[in-house]
Short mmCIF file of C-alpha atoms in Angstrom, two decimals:
data_model
loop_
_atom_site.label_atom_id
_atom_site.label_comp_id
_atom_site.label_asym_id
_atom_site.label_seq_id
_atom_site.Cartn_x
_atom_site.Cartn_y
_atom_site.Cartn_z
CA MET A 1 17.46 4.37 38.80
CA ASP A 2 14.47 3.54 40.98
CA LEU A 3 11.47 5.48 39.67
CA THR A 4 9.31 6.23 42.67
CA GLU A 5 6.92 8.90 41.39
CA VAL A 6 5.28 9.27 37.97
CA SER A 7 3.18 12.17 36.64
CA THR A 8 1.92 13.16 33.19
CA PHE A 9 2.25 16.67 31.76
CA GLN A 10 1.11 17.43 28.20
CA ASN A 11 2.67 14.57 26.21
CA TYR A 12 5.52 13.90 28.62
CA THR A 13 5.74 11.41 31.47
CA VAL A 14 7.67 12.83 34.41
CA CYS A 15 9.46 10.25 36.54
CA PHE A 16 10.93 11.20 39.90
CA ALA A 17 13.64 9.35 41.76
CA ALA A 18 14.05 11.09 45.08
CA PRO A 19 15.18 10.47 48.66
CA TYR A 20 12.55 10.21 51.38
CA SER A 21 13.20 13.81 52.48
CA SER A 22 11.89 15.13 49.14
CA THR A 23 8.46 13.48 49.37
CA LYS A 24 6.65 16.67 50.38
CA ALA A 25 8.30 18.67 47.62
CA ILE A 26 7.36 16.06 45.02
CA LYS A 27 3.75 15.99 46.23
CA LYS A 28 3.56 19.77 45.95
CA LEU A 29 4.84 19.66 42.38
CA LYS A 30 2.51 16.81 41.42
CA ASP A 31 -0.45 18.88 42.60
CA ASN A 32 0.46 21.46 39.96
CA VAL A 33 0.80 18.96 37.12
CA MET A 34 -2.40 18.70 35.04
CA SER A 35 -3.48 15.25 33.95
CA ILE A 36 -5.01 14.78 30.50
CA PRO A 37 -8.80 14.23 30.69
CA VAL A 38 -10.22 11.44 28.53
CA SER A 39 -13.93 12.13 28.49
CA ILE A 40 -16.19 14.81 27.07
CA PRO A 41 -19.86 15.68 27.57
CA CYS A 42 -22.43 14.61 25.00
CA SER A 43 -24.36 17.87 24.88
CA ILE A 44 -23.29 20.37 22.22
CA ASP A 45 -24.60 23.13 24.46
CA SER A 46 -21.96 22.42 27.10
CA VAL A 47 -18.94 21.44 25.12
CA SER A 48 -15.95 20.94 27.37
CA LYS A 49 -13.01 23.25 26.85
CA LYS A 50 -10.80 21.46 29.35
CA ILE A 51 -9.00 18.93 27.21
CA SER A 52 -5.33 19.78 27.65
CA LEU A 53 -3.36 20.81 24.58
CA VAL A 54 -0.92 18.22 23.32
CA ASN A 55 2.52 19.35 22.30
CA ASN A 56 2.43 19.30 18.50
CA SER A 57 6.10 18.45 18.31
CA LEU A 58 5.74 14.76 19.16
CA HIS A 59 9.31 14.00 18.13
CA GLU A 60 10.97 16.64 20.26
CA ARG A 61 13.34 14.96 22.68
CA ASN A 62 13.55 17.64 25.34
CA PRO A 63 10.69 18.76 27.62
CA PRO A 64 9.46 22.38 27.54
CA ASN A 65 12.14 24.72 28.89
CA ASN A 66 9.84 26.45 31.36
CA LEU A 67 8.63 23.15 32.82
CA ASN A 68 12.15 21.76 33.00
CA LYS A 69 13.32 24.93 34.74
CA ASN A 70 10.49 24.79 37.27
CA PHE A 71 11.20 21.20 38.23
CA MET A 72 14.97 21.50 38.33
CA GLY A 73 14.88 24.83 40.14
CA SER A 74 12.55 23.53 42.84
CA LEU A 75 14.24 20.18 43.34
CA SER A 76 17.95 20.65 42.92
CA ASN A 77 18.71 17.28 44.54
CA VAL A 78 16.05 15.34 42.67
CA GLU A 79 16.87 13.41 39.53
CA VAL A 80 14.24 14.00 36.82
CA GLU A 81 13.90 11.63 33.91
CA TRP A 82 11.70 12.52 30.95
CA LYS A 83 9.87 9.88 29.02
CA LYS A 84 7.75 10.55 25.98
CA MET A 85 4.10 9.64 26.26
CA GLU A 86 3.12 6.64 24.16
CA SER A 87 2.02 7.75 20.69
CA ASN A 88 -1.36 6.05 21.00
CA LYS A 89 -2.16 8.08 24.12
CA ALA A 90 -1.26 11.32 22.34
CA ASP A 91 -3.39 10.23 19.38
CA LYS A 92 -6.33 9.61 21.69
CA VAL A 93 -6.09 13.11 23.12
CA ASN A 94 -5.93 14.57 19.61
CA LEU A 95 -9.06 12.64 18.62
CA LEU A 96 -10.94 13.85 21.69
CA ARG A 97 -9.85 17.40 20.99
CA THR A 98 -11.10 17.07 17.40
CA GLU A 99 -14.41 15.76 18.73
CA VAL A 100 -14.78 18.75 21.05
CA ASN A 101 -13.96 21.14 18.21
CA LEU A 102 -16.53 19.42 16.01
CA LEU A 103 -19.26 19.80 18.62
CA ASP A 104 -18.23 23.39 19.21
CA CYS A 105 -18.53 24.19 15.49
CA VAL A 106 -21.99 22.58 15.33
CA ASN A 107 -23.03 24.60 18.36
CA LYS A 108 -21.80 27.82 16.71
CA LEU A 109 -23.64 26.88 13.52
CA SER A 110 -26.89 26.50 15.46
CA SER A 111 -26.40 29.87 17.14
CA ALA A 112 -25.51 31.59 13.86
CA LEU A 113 -28.70 30.42 12.14
CA SER A 114 -30.94 31.97 14.75
CA ILE A 115 -34.65 32.17 14.07
CA ASN A 116 -34.33 35.76 15.27
CA TYR A 117 -33.21 37.77 12.23
CA SER A 118 -31.40 40.35 14.36
CA LYS A 119 -29.15 37.57 15.72
CA LEU A 120 -28.65 35.82 12.38
CA SER A 121 -25.01 35.64 11.29
CA TYR A 122 -24.38 34.38 7.77
CA GLU A 123 -20.62 34.71 8.09
CA MET A 124 -20.47 32.74 11.32
CA ALA A 125 -22.58 29.98 9.77
CA LEU A 126 -20.36 29.78 6.69
CA LYS A 127 -17.21 29.88 8.81
CA SER A 128 -18.49 27.12 11.09
CA LEU A 129 -19.32 24.89 8.12
CA GLU A 130 -15.88 25.53 6.63
CA GLU A 131 -14.20 24.63 9.93
CA ILE A 132 -16.25 21.43 10.16
CA SER A 133 -15.21 20.42 6.65
CA GLU A 134 -11.54 20.89 7.57
CA LEU A 135 -11.69 18.78 10.75
CA GLN A 136 -10.39 15.21 10.56
CA PHE A 137 -13.40 13.67 12.29
CA ASN A 138 -14.40 10.01 11.97
CA ALA A 139 -17.52 7.84 11.88
CA LEU A 140 -17.34 7.01 15.59
CA MET A 141 -17.67 10.68 16.52
CA LEU A 142 -20.81 10.91 14.39
CA LYS A 143 -22.26 7.77 15.97
CA LYS A 144 -21.61 9.15 19.45
CA HIS A 145 -23.36 12.44 18.66
CA ARG A 146 -26.48 12.02 16.52
CA CYS A 147 -27.10 15.77 16.83
CA ILE A 148 -24.26 16.45 14.36
CA ILE A 149 -25.85 14.64 11.41
CA ASP A 150 -29.29 15.90 12.39
CA LYS A 151 -28.11 19.52 12.35
CA ILE A 152 -26.09 19.30 9.14
CA THR A 153 -29.00 17.60 7.36
CA LYS A 154 -31.37 20.38 8.41
CA VAL A 155 -28.92 23.06 7.26
CA THR A 156 -28.81 21.51 3.76
CA LYS A 157 -32.45 22.67 3.49
CA TYR A 158 -31.98 26.03 5.19
CA VAL A 159 -34.23 28.89 4.01
CA GLY A 160 -34.71 30.87 7.21
CA ASP A 161 -37.94 32.17 8.71
CA VAL A 162 -38.56 34.62 5.88
CA ASN A 163 -42.33 34.51 6.29
CA ASN A 164 -42.05 36.12 9.72
CA TRP A 165 -39.18 38.47 8.92
CA SER A 166 -39.97 41.90 7.61
CA LEU A 167 -37.14 42.10 5.10
CA SER A 168 -36.50 44.91 2.69
CA ASP A 169 -35.93 44.04 -0.96
CA GLN A 170 -32.17 44.36 -0.49
CA GLU A 171 -32.20 42.23 2.67
CA ALA A 172 -34.30 39.59 0.93
CA ILE A 173 -31.84 39.39 -1.97
CA GLU A 174 -28.89 39.11 0.41
CA HIS A 175 -30.64 36.43 2.43
CA MET A 176 -31.42 34.33 -0.63
CA ASP A 177 -27.79 34.50 -1.74
CA LYS A 178 -26.33 33.69 1.69
CA ALA A 179 -28.86 30.93 2.35
CA HIS A 180 -27.86 29.32 -0.96
CA GLN A 181 -24.17 29.44 0.01
CA ILE A 182 -24.96 27.91 3.40
CA ARG A 183 -26.96 25.06 1.86
CA CYS A 184 -24.16 24.30 -0.60
CA LYS A 185 -21.50 24.17 2.12
CA ALA A 186 -23.75 22.03 4.31
CA ARG A 187 -24.19 19.54 1.45
CA LYS A 188 -20.41 19.26 1.09
CA VAL A 189 -20.08 18.59 4.82
CA LEU A 190 -22.86 16.00 4.68
CA ASN A 191 -21.16 14.28 1.73
CA LYS A 192 -17.97 14.08 3.79
CA CYS A 193 -19.96 12.46 6.60
CA LYS A 194 -21.49 9.98 4.15
CA SER A 195 -18.05 9.00 2.87
CA LEU A 196 -17.18 7.67 6.34
CA PHE A 197 -19.86 4.97 6.13
CA THR A 198 -20.31 2.01 3.82
CA LEU A 199 -23.36 2.70 1.68
CA ILE A 200 -25.51 -0.26 0.65
CA ASP A 201 -27.65 -0.38 -2.48
CA GLY A 202 -31.31 -0.01 -1.71
CA LYS A 203 -30.74 1.88 1.55
CA THR A 204 -30.45 5.60 2.12
CA PHE A 205 -27.60 7.11 4.09
CA GLN A 206 -30.01 8.05 6.86
CA GLU A 207 -31.16 4.44 7.20
CA ILE A 208 -27.59 3.15 7.34
CA TYR A 209 -26.55 5.86 9.78
CA ASN A 210 -29.51 5.19 12.10
CA GLN A 211 -28.66 1.48 12.05
CA GLU A 212 -25.03 2.22 12.96
CA VAL A 213 -26.11 4.48 15.82
CA ASP A 214 -28.51 1.85 17.15
CA MET A 215 -25.73 -0.76 17.07
CA PHE A 216 -23.37 1.61 18.88
CA ILE A 217 -25.96 2.27 21.60
CA ALA A 218 -26.61 -1.46 22.03
CA LYS A 219 -22.90 -2.32 22.31
CA THR A 220 -22.15 0.45 24.80
CA ARG A 221 -25.22 0.00 26.97
CA HIS A 222 -23.09 -1.47 29.76
CA LEU A 223 -20.68 1.49 29.79
CA SER A 224 -20.95 4.71 31.77
CA ASN A 225 -21.35 8.04 29.97
CA ASP A 226 -17.73 8.92 30.70
CA GLN A 227 -16.56 5.63 29.19
CA ILE A 228 -18.76 6.06 26.12
CA TYR A 229 -17.65 9.58 25.35
CA GLY A 230 -14.06 8.67 26.11
CA CYS A 231 -14.09 6.05 23.34
CA THR A 232 -11.84 6.91 20.42
CA SER A 233 -11.91 3.53 18.66
CA ASP A 234 -14.53 0.91 17.87
CA LYS A 235 -12.17 -1.66 19.41
CA LEU A 236 -12.67 -0.10 22.84
CA TYR A 237 -16.28 -1.27 23.12
CA LYS A 238 -16.59 -4.29 20.83
#
C-alpha cells in the first residue's frame, strides 16, 4: 500500500492511502487531528495546559473506537492503516506532561502560602507537596527550572508572616502545627530532589545544584527557548 498522508493523533500514527479525488476530504480530517506539542514555557506562572494526553494503554492494538468511526464514516473509500507511535515519542510526551504537572504543583504551593493570611491555605500547600513527592520527575527538569528548588528550599523554613498577622490564640496554635507539617513535607521533597544528583564530599547540595544548572545553561546557550524546554534527555543537548 502506498502511504500518501500521515498524521499523528494521541499515540497513534494515522496513515492514509487514498485516490486523488479524496485529497480534500483527507485535508479536512487532518485539520481536525491535534499534533502533540513538544515544548513548554519556563514560567511557573503560565504553565501550559496544552500538552495532549497520551493513551495510557500503550499496548492496545486498536485505535479509539470513536476516532476509528469518525475516519471510516467520513472516508468510506479510503484505506486507513494504524501504526503505533514509537515508544520513545510517547515517553517524551509523558515526561513533558510530568514537567508541566510539577510546575503546576509548585505554582499552587506558592499561591497556597500567601503572605495574606485570609488567602492562606494549609491544605492546598500540603496537598501540593504530596503531589510533588508522588511525581516521577528527574534531575533535568530541576536544572531547567531553578525556581522549583528555590521554592522548595524556602518552604522547608516556612513560618509565615505571623508578626503582621493578628492571630487569636487558637489560630496561632493551628498555624504552628500546620507550618510544622508543611516544613516536614517540604524537607522530604527536597531530599527526593537531592537524591537525583551525585553529592560530593565537601560540597553542599546547593553548590552542586548551582554548578549543574550553570553547566546546563552553558551547554544549551545555542538553543532556542522552545528547544531547551522541549529537552527530555541530557543526550539531546550534549
